[in-house]
Amino acid sequence: MKISTDVPPSGQVRRKAGSGYKPKSFLAMILIGFSIVGLPLIAALVYSAIRIDQLSDQSRNNVYQATQITSGTSVIIGEIMAMERSVQQALVLDDASLLEGYFLGHTKFENITNHLSTISIYPEQRLPLEKMRLLETNLFREILNLTEQPQNLSYLLERFASLLALAQEFSANSFRVIGQEVGNVSEIATQTRSLVEWELLILVPLVIFLALIFSIIIARPIRQIDEAIAQMGRGKLSQPIQVNGPQNLVYIGERLDWLRQRLLKLEDQKIQFFRHISHELKTPLTAIREGADLLAEGVTGSLNQKQQLIAGILHSSSMQLQKRIEDLLNFSALQAEIITLVKQPVSLEKIINAVVIAQNLSILSKNIKIHLQCPDVSLESDKQKLETMLDNLLSNAVKFSPADGLIGITVICSENRVQIDVKDSGPGVSDIDGDQIFEPFYQGRNIPESHVRGTGLGLAITKEYAIAHGGNIELIRHTGKPGAHFRLTLPINSSEPTT
């Protein structure tokens, strides 16, 4: 039989059209995910930094303005008092040369008020400052006109008191405005802190949610690839493989689906080969078995003891070979998923007794004792397949049980199900074999040296038949106890589909 091994060139696997943007690589999808998850946090950090920077600038301006106004007001008050003192001295001593101190104070006063006018931006500050500058300018002009007659300066002294009052009013208004600004800054800071807290309350769950979403999106193609590989490893090749995600992972999924189709084709070819070779062997085997029967019965003439022994060996070997071929045919039918159940009410006790009688020769040859506990129970089942399941379990127990061993068969009914336990006294099933004992063609490690190796299909067929009936078979572990314990569970009245 020719098996095609054509492999499509890399990149020639059929691409499936998909809607929406798909990253070209798994790394690109991870980077996109991290970008989207981190974007809200970055935006919140930038906004918080801008607000904090604004508050910092405003606070720095307030501190600078308060410092300048404090020092400037102190200088103004000092200069006003110095100018007043200079005018009083000139008036008392009637000496115009003593007004030199006034003119020096006037220059300093003018410089500091000009500076304060540049940093005073509120009307509450500008109004008294402008009044103060206007009053001092008028004083300066009148003093210039009266420098030759200092005794006429007395009426101007009262204006210095008004000038001093305006300076104090400017200072008070400025600090009141600065206090309001500090309060505003504090209120803005409180609002900003509250806003940042709300941002955290909203963004943290949002970021966690986005992280979970992208974790699922990122992990999904990997999980799909893992499940696809696991399905192929278990021999389940009927389900198409489709991987959603970046283009390179989608390509890997398409390659896996191509591999699935190739394995499925090879599996079909293998099943077809088993079916053909089994049918081809049945015809000569039937002739061999019938010929051995004729020889044993003496149809062709009487046989001596040695000839009868050889005829018996031929008959026994042909029966074993027929059993192997039937296992192969049954397995081929299972793989082709054409299990057909012909259900009818059957007596479980009668079926078990019939199986024990069929195995009687092997049981007597090893002097094995059978301990059977079975109530009178009738269940709806396919009689032939039920016999096959029980025969496989019993023959397996006989095969592994030592001479003079004990095999226990216990039947327990519960609700609408029946539980059949088969225990032997052999070496048991190793921990390594436990997970694979029901796999087709699998041979365990604890095989008696005198036994001819079988096909490894008995337990696999039993499991498939049990599942087809709506039941199951499992290996029961007993720590520290010898022997293997298999438990077959079947429904008493099954409404499962028969195919």
Short mmCIF file of C-alpha atoms in Angstrom, two decimals:
data_model
loop_
_atom_site.label_atom_id
_atom_site.label_comp_id
_atom_site.label_asym_id
_atom_site.label_seq_id
_atom_site.Cartn_x
_atom_site.Cartn_y
_atom_site.Cartn_z
CA MET A 1 0.00 0.00 0.00
CA LYS A 2 1.49 3.32 -1.03
CA ILE A 3 1.38 6.09 1.55
CA SER A 4 1.67 9.67 0.36
CA THR A 5 4.17 11.77 2.28
CA ASP A 6 3.88 15.04 0.35
CA VAL A 7 4.72 17.97 2.57
CA PRO A 8 3.62 21.46 1.49
CA PRO A 9 6.45 23.98 1.25
CA SER A 10 6.80 26.37 4.12
CA GLY A 11 4.40 29.27 3.74
CA GLN A 12 2.19 27.42 1.25
CA VAL A 13 -0.39 26.31 3.81
CA ARG A 14 -3.80 27.73 2.99
CA ARG A 15 -4.42 31.00 4.79
CA LYS A 16 -7.83 31.61 6.32
CA ALA A 17 -9.33 34.99 5.72
CA GLY A 18 -10.10 36.76 8.94
CA SER A 19 -11.69 40.06 9.75
CA GLY A 20 -9.97 42.65 11.87
CA TYR A 21 -6.35 43.50 12.52
CA LYS A 22 -4.08 40.66 13.58
CA PRO A 23 -0.50 41.30 14.75
CA LYS A 24 2.16 39.66 12.63
CA SER A 25 3.97 38.16 15.61
CA PHE A 26 3.31 37.03 19.16
CA LEU A 27 5.81 39.63 20.42
CA ALA A 28 3.90 42.40 18.63
CA MET A 29 0.66 41.28 20.30
CA ILE A 30 2.36 41.36 23.73
CA LEU A 31 3.73 44.85 23.07
CA ILE A 32 0.31 46.08 21.91
CA GLY A 33 -1.28 44.60 25.01
CA PHE A 34 1.22 46.23 27.35
CA SER A 35 0.78 49.55 25.52
CA ILE A 36 -3.00 49.53 25.86
CA VAL A 37 -2.83 48.42 29.49
CA GLY A 38 -0.21 51.05 30.36
CA LEU A 39 -1.82 53.93 28.42
CA PRO A 40 -4.37 54.89 31.14
CA LEU A 41 -1.66 54.88 33.80
CA ILE A 42 0.67 56.96 31.65
CA ALA A 43 -2.12 59.47 30.94
CA ALA A 44 -2.92 59.69 34.67
CA LEU A 45 0.75 60.21 35.53
CA VAL A 46 1.14 62.94 32.88
CA TYR A 47 -2.01 64.73 34.07
CA SER A 48 -0.90 64.50 37.72
CA ALA A 49 2.57 65.81 36.81
CA ILE A 50 1.06 68.78 34.95
CA ARG A 51 -1.25 69.63 37.85
CA ILE A 52 1.55 69.35 40.38
CA ASP A 53 3.80 71.51 38.22
CA GLN A 54 1.05 74.16 37.99
CA LEU A 55 0.55 74.12 41.75
CA SER A 56 4.30 74.35 42.25
CA ASP A 57 4.56 77.40 39.96
CA GLN A 58 1.62 79.12 41.62
CA SER A 59 2.98 78.44 45.11
CA ARG A 60 6.41 79.69 44.08
CA ASN A 61 4.88 82.90 42.67
CA ASN A 62 2.87 83.44 45.85
CA VAL A 63 5.94 82.98 48.02
CA TYR A 64 7.98 85.30 45.82
CA GLN A 65 5.26 87.95 45.80
CA ALA A 66 4.80 87.73 49.57
CA THR A 67 8.55 88.06 50.11
CA GLN A 68 8.86 91.04 47.77
CA ILE A 69 5.82 92.81 49.20
CA THR A 70 7.02 92.25 52.77
CA SER A 71 10.48 93.61 52.09
CA GLY A 72 9.17 96.36 49.78
CA THR A 73 6.53 97.56 52.28
CA SER A 74 9.16 97.64 55.00
CA VAL A 75 11.43 99.73 52.78
CA ILE A 76 8.56 102.09 51.80
CA ILE A 77 7.56 102.67 55.41
CA GLY A 78 11.19 103.31 56.33
CA GLU A 79 11.68 105.75 53.47
CA ILE A 80 8.43 107.58 54.27
CA MET A 81 9.57 108.03 57.84
CA ALA A 82 13.04 109.14 56.64
CA MET A 83 11.53 111.69 54.25
CA GLU A 84 9.23 113.01 56.97
CA ARG A 85 12.14 113.32 59.37
CA SER A 86 14.22 115.19 56.76
CA VAL A 87 11.37 117.68 56.11
CA GLN A 88 10.91 118.24 59.86
CA GLN A 89 14.60 118.95 60.29
CA ALA A 90 14.59 121.42 57.40
CA LEU A 91 11.50 123.09 58.89
CA VAL A 92 12.88 123.31 62.41
CA LEU A 93 16.34 124.54 61.40
CA ASP A 94 15.05 126.55 58.45
CA ASP A 95 17.79 125.03 56.31
CA ALA A 96 16.89 123.91 52.79
CA SER A 97 20.12 121.92 52.48
CA LEU A 98 18.71 119.41 54.98
CA LEU A 99 16.10 118.33 52.33
CA GLU A 100 18.86 116.34 50.64
CA GLY A 101 17.81 113.33 52.74
CA TYR A 102 14.23 113.77 51.51
CA PHE A 103 15.30 113.70 47.85
CA LEU A 104 17.39 110.56 48.47
CA GLY A 105 14.40 108.89 50.17
CA HIS A 106 12.15 110.00 47.32
CA THR A 107 14.40 108.25 44.80
CA LYS A 108 14.36 105.02 46.79
CA PHE A 109 10.60 105.31 47.30
CA GLU A 110 10.03 105.73 43.58
CA ASN A 111 12.23 102.74 42.70
CA ILE A 112 10.56 100.37 45.17
CA THR A 113 7.02 101.44 44.22
CA ASN A 114 7.85 100.94 40.54
CA HIS A 115 9.08 97.41 41.37
CA LEU A 116 5.99 96.63 43.47
CA SER A 117 3.70 97.84 40.69
CA THR A 118 5.21 95.21 38.35
CA ILE A 119 4.49 92.29 40.73
CA SER A 120 1.12 93.60 41.99
CA ILE A 121 -1.49 92.20 39.61
CA TYR A 122 -4.66 92.53 41.71
CA PRO A 123 -6.81 95.70 42.01
CA GLU A 124 -6.72 95.48 45.82
CA GLN A 125 -2.96 95.99 45.58
CA ARG A 126 -2.76 98.44 42.72
CA LEU A 127 -5.30 100.99 44.03
CA PRO A 128 -3.54 101.92 47.33
CA LEU A 129 -0.17 101.68 45.58
CA GLU A 130 -1.21 104.15 42.88
CA LYS A 131 -2.73 106.49 45.51
CA MET A 132 0.49 106.31 47.47
CA ARG A 133 2.61 107.07 44.40
CA LEU A 134 0.34 109.96 43.37
CA LEU A 135 0.38 111.48 46.87
CA GLU A 136 4.16 111.19 47.14
CA THR A 137 4.59 112.72 43.66
CA ASN A 138 2.47 115.76 44.66
CA LEU A 139 4.50 116.10 47.86
CA PHE A 140 7.70 115.99 45.85
CA ARG A 141 6.52 118.73 43.49
CA GLU A 142 5.39 121.03 46.31
CA ILE A 143 8.63 120.49 48.23
CA LEU A 144 10.59 121.39 45.09
CA ASN A 145 8.66 124.67 44.86
CA LEU A 146 9.28 125.50 48.55
CA THR A 147 12.96 124.62 48.84
CA GLU A 148 13.90 128.31 49.12
CA GLN A 149 11.38 128.84 51.95
CA PRO A 150 11.57 125.76 54.25
CA GLN A 151 9.35 127.46 56.90
CA ASN A 152 6.37 126.98 54.55
CA LEU A 153 6.71 123.15 54.67
CA SER A 154 4.74 122.67 57.87
CA TYR A 155 1.39 122.06 56.17
CA LEU A 156 2.93 119.17 54.23
CA LEU A 157 3.80 117.10 57.32
CA GLU A 158 0.21 115.85 57.67
CA ARG A 159 0.42 114.31 54.20
CA PHE A 160 3.23 111.99 55.35
CA ALA A 161 0.78 110.48 57.82
CA SER A 162 -1.66 109.83 54.95
CA LEU A 163 1.20 108.41 52.91
CA LEU A 164 2.12 106.07 55.75
CA ALA A 165 -1.52 104.98 56.10
CA LEU A 166 -1.66 104.17 52.37
CA ALA A 167 1.54 102.13 52.70
CA GLN A 168 0.02 100.14 55.55
CA GLU A 169 -3.22 99.70 53.58
CA PHE A 170 -1.22 98.42 50.61
CA SER A 171 0.58 95.94 52.85
CA ALA A 172 -2.65 94.72 54.46
CA ASN A 173 -4.46 94.36 51.12
CA SER A 174 -1.49 92.57 49.56
CA PHE A 175 -1.28 90.01 52.37
CA ARG A 176 -5.01 89.50 52.30
CA VAL A 177 -4.86 88.81 48.54
CA ILE A 178 -1.87 86.51 49.01
CA GLY A 179 -3.76 84.69 51.78
CA GLN A 180 -6.69 84.19 49.43
CA GLU A 181 -4.33 82.88 46.76
CA VAL A 182 -2.74 80.48 49.25
CA GLY A 183 -6.25 79.31 50.15
CA ASN A 184 -7.03 78.84 46.47
CA VAL A 185 -3.84 76.86 45.99
CA SER A 186 -4.71 74.72 48.99
CA GLU A 187 -8.20 74.14 47.62
CA ILE A 188 -6.81 73.28 44.18
CA ALA A 189 -4.33 70.91 45.84
CA THR A 190 -7.20 69.23 47.70
CA GLN A 191 -9.20 68.94 44.50
CA THR A 192 -6.19 67.56 42.68
CA ARG A 193 -5.56 64.99 45.40
CA SER A 194 -9.23 63.99 45.34
CA LEU A 195 -9.10 63.75 41.55
CA VAL A 196 -5.96 61.59 41.70
CA GLU A 197 -7.66 59.32 44.25
CA TRP A 198 -10.68 58.96 41.96
CA GLU A 199 -8.34 58.27 39.06
CA LEU A 200 -6.69 55.52 41.07
CA LEU A 201 -10.05 54.07 42.11
CA ILE A 202 -11.14 53.98 38.47
CA LEU A 203 -7.87 53.21 36.73
CA VAL A 204 -6.58 50.43 39.00
CA PRO A 205 -9.63 48.15 38.40
CA LEU A 206 -9.63 49.19 34.74
CA VAL A 207 -5.96 48.33 34.34
CA ILE A 208 -6.45 45.03 36.16
CA PHE A 209 -9.44 44.26 33.93
CA LEU A 210 -7.48 45.15 30.79
CA ALA A 211 -4.53 43.09 32.01
CA LEU A 212 -6.81 40.08 32.54
CA ILE A 213 -8.43 40.56 29.12
CA PHE A 214 -5.08 40.76 27.35
CA SER A 215 -3.72 37.86 29.41
CA ILE A 216 -6.62 35.77 28.14
CA ILE A 217 -6.15 37.05 24.58
CA ILE A 218 -2.40 36.40 24.70
CA ALA A 219 -2.77 32.98 26.35
CA ARG A 220 -5.64 31.81 24.13
CA PRO A 221 -3.59 30.90 21.00
CA ILE A 222 -1.00 29.13 23.18
CA ARG A 223 -3.80 27.21 24.91
CA GLN A 224 -5.37 26.36 21.54
CA ILE A 225 -2.04 25.04 20.26
CA ASP A 226 -1.52 23.04 23.46
CA GLU A 227 -5.04 21.54 23.26
CA ALA A 228 -4.54 20.71 19.59
CA ILE A 229 -1.28 18.89 20.33
CA ALA A 230 -2.91 17.07 23.26
CA GLN A 231 -5.86 16.01 21.08
CA MET A 232 -3.52 14.66 18.42
CA GLY A 233 -1.50 12.91 21.11
CA ARG A 234 -4.68 11.17 22.32
CA GLY A 235 -5.48 10.13 18.77
CA LYS A 236 -8.54 12.37 18.43
CA LEU A 237 -8.04 13.67 14.92
CA SER A 238 -11.59 14.47 13.80
CA GLN A 239 -11.73 17.97 15.31
CA PRO A 240 -10.29 20.68 12.99
CA ILE A 241 -7.52 22.81 14.48
CA GLN A 242 -7.97 26.57 14.39
CA VAL A 243 -5.73 29.03 16.22
CA ASN A 244 -6.83 32.65 16.65
CA GLY A 245 -4.16 35.23 17.28
CA PRO A 246 -1.03 36.68 15.66
CA GLN A 247 -0.22 35.63 12.12
CA ASN A 248 2.77 33.49 13.07
CA LEU A 249 0.70 31.51 15.62
CA VAL A 250 -2.17 31.21 13.12
CA TYR A 251 0.36 29.78 10.68
CA ILE A 252 1.49 27.26 13.29
CA GLY A 253 -2.17 26.30 13.83
CA GLU A 254 -2.59 25.78 10.09
CA ARG A 255 0.51 23.59 10.02
CA LEU A 256 -0.87 21.57 12.94
CA ASP A 257 -4.18 21.15 11.11
CA TRP A 258 -2.28 19.95 8.05
CA LEU A 259 -0.44 17.48 10.29
CA ARG A 260 -3.79 16.37 11.77
CA GLN A 261 -5.14 15.68 8.31
CA ARG A 262 -2.01 13.73 7.38
CA LEU A 263 -2.25 11.68 10.59
CA LEU A 264 -5.96 11.11 9.97
CA LYS A 265 -5.18 9.88 6.47
CA LEU A 266 -2.46 7.59 7.80
CA GLU A 267 -4.83 6.35 10.50
CA ASP A 268 -7.45 5.55 7.88
CA GLN A 269 -4.85 3.73 5.82
CA LYS A 270 -3.74 1.79 8.91
CA ILE A 271 -7.32 0.79 9.76
CA GLN A 272 -7.93 -0.23 6.15
CA PHE A 273 -4.73 -2.28 6.26
CA PHE A 274 -5.84 -4.03 9.49
CA ARG A 275 -9.25 -4.75 8.02
CA HIS A 276 -7.85 -6.14 4.80
CA ILE A 277 -5.11 -8.23 6.35
CA SER A 278 -7.50 -9.58 8.98
CA HIS A 279 -10.00 -10.68 6.35
CA GLU A 280 -7.19 -12.14 4.27
CA LEU A 281 -5.98 -14.18 7.24
CA LYS A 282 -9.40 -15.48 8.24
CA THR A 283 -9.81 -17.74 5.18
CA PRO A 284 -6.55 -19.73 5.56
CA LEU A 285 -6.98 -19.74 9.32
CA THR A 286 -10.43 -21.29 8.99
CA ALA A 287 -8.94 -23.98 6.80
CA ILE A 288 -6.16 -24.64 9.32
CA ARG A 289 -8.60 -24.84 12.23
CA GLU A 290 -11.02 -27.12 10.39
CA GLY A 291 -8.16 -29.34 9.24
CA ALA A 292 -6.84 -29.58 12.80
CA ASP A 293 -10.35 -30.47 14.01
CA LEU A 294 -10.66 -33.21 11.36
CA LEU A 295 -7.29 -34.63 12.33
CA ALA A 296 -8.16 -34.56 16.03
CA GLU A 297 -11.51 -36.29 15.37
CA GLY A 298 -9.76 -39.08 13.40
CA VAL A 299 -11.68 -38.46 10.19
CA THR A 300 -8.54 -39.15 8.13
CA GLY A 301 -7.59 -42.09 10.27
CA SER A 302 -6.72 -42.87 13.86
CA LEU A 303 -3.85 -40.88 15.38
CA ASN A 304 -1.30 -41.99 17.87
CA GLN A 305 -0.67 -40.04 21.07
CA LYS A 306 2.02 -37.76 19.59
CA GLN A 307 -0.11 -37.01 16.53
CA GLN A 308 -3.09 -36.16 18.75
CA LEU A 309 -0.83 -33.84 20.78
CA ILE A 310 0.30 -32.05 17.62
CA ALA A 311 -3.31 -31.79 16.39
CA GLY A 312 -4.29 -30.32 19.78
CA ILE A 313 -1.48 -27.77 19.56
CA LEU A 314 -2.62 -26.81 16.05
CA HIS A 315 -6.21 -26.44 17.23
CA SER A 316 -5.20 -24.34 20.31
CA SER A 317 -2.87 -22.12 18.29
CA SER A 318 -5.48 -21.58 15.58
CA MET A 319 -8.01 -20.53 18.24
CA GLN A 320 -5.51 -18.05 19.73
CA LEU A 321 -4.75 -16.67 16.28
CA GLN A 322 -8.46 -16.34 15.56
CA LYS A 323 -8.86 -14.39 18.84
CA ARG A 324 -6.06 -12.02 17.78
CA ILE A 325 -7.63 -11.49 14.37
CA GLU A 326 -11.02 -10.82 15.95
CA ASP A 327 -9.41 -8.26 18.24
CA LEU A 328 -7.92 -6.53 15.20
CA LEU A 329 -11.27 -6.53 13.42
CA ASN A 330 -13.04 -5.17 16.50
CA PHE A 331 -10.40 -2.49 16.89
CA SER A 332 -10.76 -1.53 13.22
CA ALA A 333 -14.50 -1.18 13.73
CA LEU A 334 -13.92 0.97 16.82
CA GLN A 335 -11.52 3.26 14.98
CA ALA A 336 -14.00 3.63 12.14
CA GLU A 337 -16.61 4.63 14.77
CA ILE A 338 -19.12 2.03 13.59
CA ILE A 339 -19.93 0.49 16.96
CA THR A 340 -23.45 -0.85 16.72
CA LEU A 341 -25.17 -2.06 19.87
CA VAL A 342 -27.95 -4.64 19.66
CA LYS A 343 -29.40 -4.26 23.14
CA GLN A 344 -31.55 -6.84 24.85
CA PRO A 345 -32.27 -7.86 28.45
CA VAL A 346 -29.51 -10.25 29.57
CA SER A 347 -28.76 -12.01 32.87
CA LEU A 348 -25.41 -10.78 34.11
CA GLU A 349 -24.82 -13.91 36.22
CA LYS A 350 -25.34 -16.20 33.21
CA ILE A 351 -22.99 -14.11 31.08
CA ILE A 352 -20.25 -14.25 33.74
CA ASN A 353 -20.66 -18.00 34.21
CA ALA A 354 -20.47 -18.52 30.44
CA VAL A 355 -17.25 -16.47 30.28
CA VAL A 356 -15.75 -18.44 33.18
CA ILE A 357 -16.62 -21.73 31.44
CA ALA A 358 -15.01 -20.47 28.20
CA GLN A 359 -11.81 -19.71 30.15
CA ASN A 360 -12.03 -22.97 32.13
CA LEU A 361 -9.09 -24.65 30.38
CA SER A 362 -6.70 -21.80 31.22
CA ILE A 363 -8.10 -21.59 34.76
CA LEU A 364 -7.62 -25.32 35.40
CA SER A 365 -4.12 -25.33 33.91
CA LYS A 366 -3.02 -22.79 36.56
CA ASN A 367 -5.27 -24.15 39.32
CA ILE A 368 -6.81 -20.70 39.82
CA LYS A 369 -9.79 -20.27 42.13
CA ILE A 370 -12.67 -18.04 41.04
CA HIS A 371 -14.58 -16.24 43.81
CA LEU A 372 -17.84 -14.94 42.30
CA GLN A 373 -20.39 -12.73 44.07
CA CYS A 374 -23.18 -11.76 41.68
CA PRO A 375 -26.81 -11.03 42.54
CA ASP A 376 -29.58 -11.93 40.14
CA VAL A 377 -29.60 -8.79 37.99
CA SER A 378 -30.81 -8.21 34.45
CA LEU A 379 -29.51 -5.32 32.38
CA GLU A 380 -30.14 -3.97 28.92
CA SER A 381 -26.98 -4.57 26.94
CA ASP A 382 -25.44 -5.94 23.77
CA LYS A 383 -24.88 -9.56 24.76
CA GLN A 384 -21.94 -10.23 22.46
CA LYS A 385 -20.08 -7.06 23.42
CA LEU A 386 -20.79 -7.61 27.13
CA GLU A 387 -19.30 -11.09 26.79
CA THR A 388 -16.28 -9.57 25.02
CA MET A 389 -15.73 -7.04 27.84
CA LEU A 390 -16.00 -9.67 30.59
CA ASP A 391 -13.90 -12.16 28.61
CA ASN A 392 -11.14 -9.57 28.16
CA LEU A 393 -11.13 -8.73 31.87
CA LEU A 394 -11.16 -12.38 32.97
CA SER A 395 -8.52 -13.50 30.44
CA ASN A 396 -6.36 -10.57 31.54
CA ALA A 397 -6.74 -11.64 35.19
CA VAL A 398 -5.98 -15.29 34.38
CA LYS A 399 -2.94 -14.30 32.33
CA PHE A 400 -1.34 -12.33 35.17
CA SER A 401 -2.41 -14.50 38.11
CA PRO A 402 0.20 -16.98 39.38
CA ALA A 403 -0.45 -20.69 39.80
CA ASP A 404 -2.86 -21.46 42.66
CA GLY A 405 -3.93 -17.82 42.55
CA LEU A 406 -7.32 -16.26 43.30
CA ILE A 407 -9.53 -14.13 41.06
CA GLY A 408 -12.43 -12.25 42.63
CA ILE A 409 -15.45 -11.12 40.61
CA THR A 410 -17.86 -8.94 42.58
CA VAL A 411 -21.07 -7.38 41.24
CA ILE A 412 -22.74 -4.51 43.12
CA CYS A 413 -25.98 -2.83 42.05
CA SER A 414 -26.65 0.81 42.98
CA GLU A 415 -29.61 2.83 41.71
CA ASN A 416 -29.64 2.44 37.91
CA ARG A 417 -26.07 1.20 37.51
CA VAL A 418 -24.18 -2.04 38.02
CA GLN A 419 -20.55 -2.20 39.16
CA ILE A 420 -18.40 -5.19 38.21
CA ASP A 421 -15.06 -5.52 40.04
CA VAL A 422 -12.44 -7.99 38.78
CA LYS A 423 -9.42 -8.50 41.06
CA ASP A 424 -6.49 -10.83 40.47
CA SER A 425 -3.52 -11.88 42.61
CA GLY A 426 -0.81 -11.09 40.07
CA PRO A 427 1.94 -8.47 40.15
CA GLY A 428 -0.53 -5.65 39.42
CA VAL A 429 -0.16 -2.65 37.13
CA SER A 430 2.91 -0.47 37.58
CA ASP A 431 2.53 3.25 38.21
CA ILE A 432 4.15 3.98 34.85
CA ASP A 433 1.60 1.82 33.00
CA GLY A 434 -1.44 3.16 34.85
CA ASP A 435 -2.14 6.10 32.55
CA GLN A 436 -1.60 4.10 29.32
CA ILE A 437 -3.07 0.71 30.13
CA PHE A 438 -6.22 1.44 28.12
CA GLU A 439 -4.31 2.66 25.05
CA PRO A 440 -4.45 0.45 21.93
CA PHE A 441 -1.47 -1.90 21.41
CA TYR A 442 0.05 -0.92 24.74
CA GLN A 443 1.84 -3.76 26.53
CA GLY A 444 2.44 -3.42 30.26
CA ARG A 445 5.77 -4.09 31.93
CA ASN A 446 4.62 -6.81 34.33
CA ILE A 447 4.15 -9.62 31.81
CA PRO A 448 4.76 -13.27 32.87
CA GLU A 449 7.80 -14.78 31.17
CA SER A 450 5.91 -17.92 30.10
CA HIS A 451 3.10 -15.99 28.46
CA VAL A 452 2.94 -15.17 24.76
CA ARG A 453 2.50 -11.46 24.25
CA GLY A 454 -0.94 -10.47 22.98
CA THR A 455 -2.06 -7.60 20.75
CA GLY A 456 -2.62 -5.13 23.60
CA LEU A 457 -6.15 -4.43 22.37
CA GLY A 458 -8.28 -6.18 24.99
CA LEU A 459 -8.55 -3.35 27.52
CA ALA A 460 -8.80 -0.72 24.76
CA ILE A 461 -11.75 -2.54 23.19
CA THR A 462 -13.34 -3.06 26.61
CA LYS A 463 -13.13 0.67 27.33
CA GLU A 464 -14.66 1.62 23.97
CA TYR A 465 -17.50 -0.89 24.42
CA ALA A 466 -18.13 0.37 27.97
CA ILE A 467 -18.33 3.98 26.80
CA ALA A 468 -20.64 2.96 23.93
CA HIS A 469 -22.98 1.43 26.55
CA GLY A 470 -22.92 4.67 28.56
CA GLY A 471 -20.56 3.25 31.19
CA ASN A 472 -16.84 3.25 31.91
CA ILE A 473 -13.92 1.13 33.06
CA GLU A 474 -11.18 2.25 35.42
CA LEU A 475 -8.13 0.93 37.20
CA ILE A 476 -8.53 1.00 41.00
CA ARG A 477 -5.35 1.58 42.97
CA HIS A 478 -4.70 -0.19 46.31
CA THR A 479 -1.53 0.92 48.08
CA GLY A 480 0.51 -1.98 49.39
CA LYS A 481 -1.82 -4.70 48.00
CA PRO A 482 -0.80 -7.09 45.18
CA GLY A 483 -2.84 -7.69 42.08
CA ALA A 484 -4.77 -5.56 39.58
CA HIS A 485 -8.28 -4.27 40.23
CA PHE A 486 -10.47 -3.23 37.29
CA ARG A 487 -13.95 -1.77 37.79
CA LEU A 488 -16.49 -1.94 34.96
CA THR A 489 -19.56 0.28 35.41
CA LEU A 490 -22.63 -0.14 33.16
CA PRO A 491 -26.17 1.28 33.21
CA ILE A 492 -28.92 -1.26 33.96
CA ASN A 493 -31.48 0.45 31.72
CA SER A 494 -29.64 2.58 29.18
CA SER A 495 -31.29 5.22 27.04
CA GLU A 496 -27.99 6.08 25.29
CA PRO A 497 -27.81 6.00 21.49
CA THR A 498 -26.91 2.58 20.17
CA THR A 499 -24.36 3.85 17.66
#
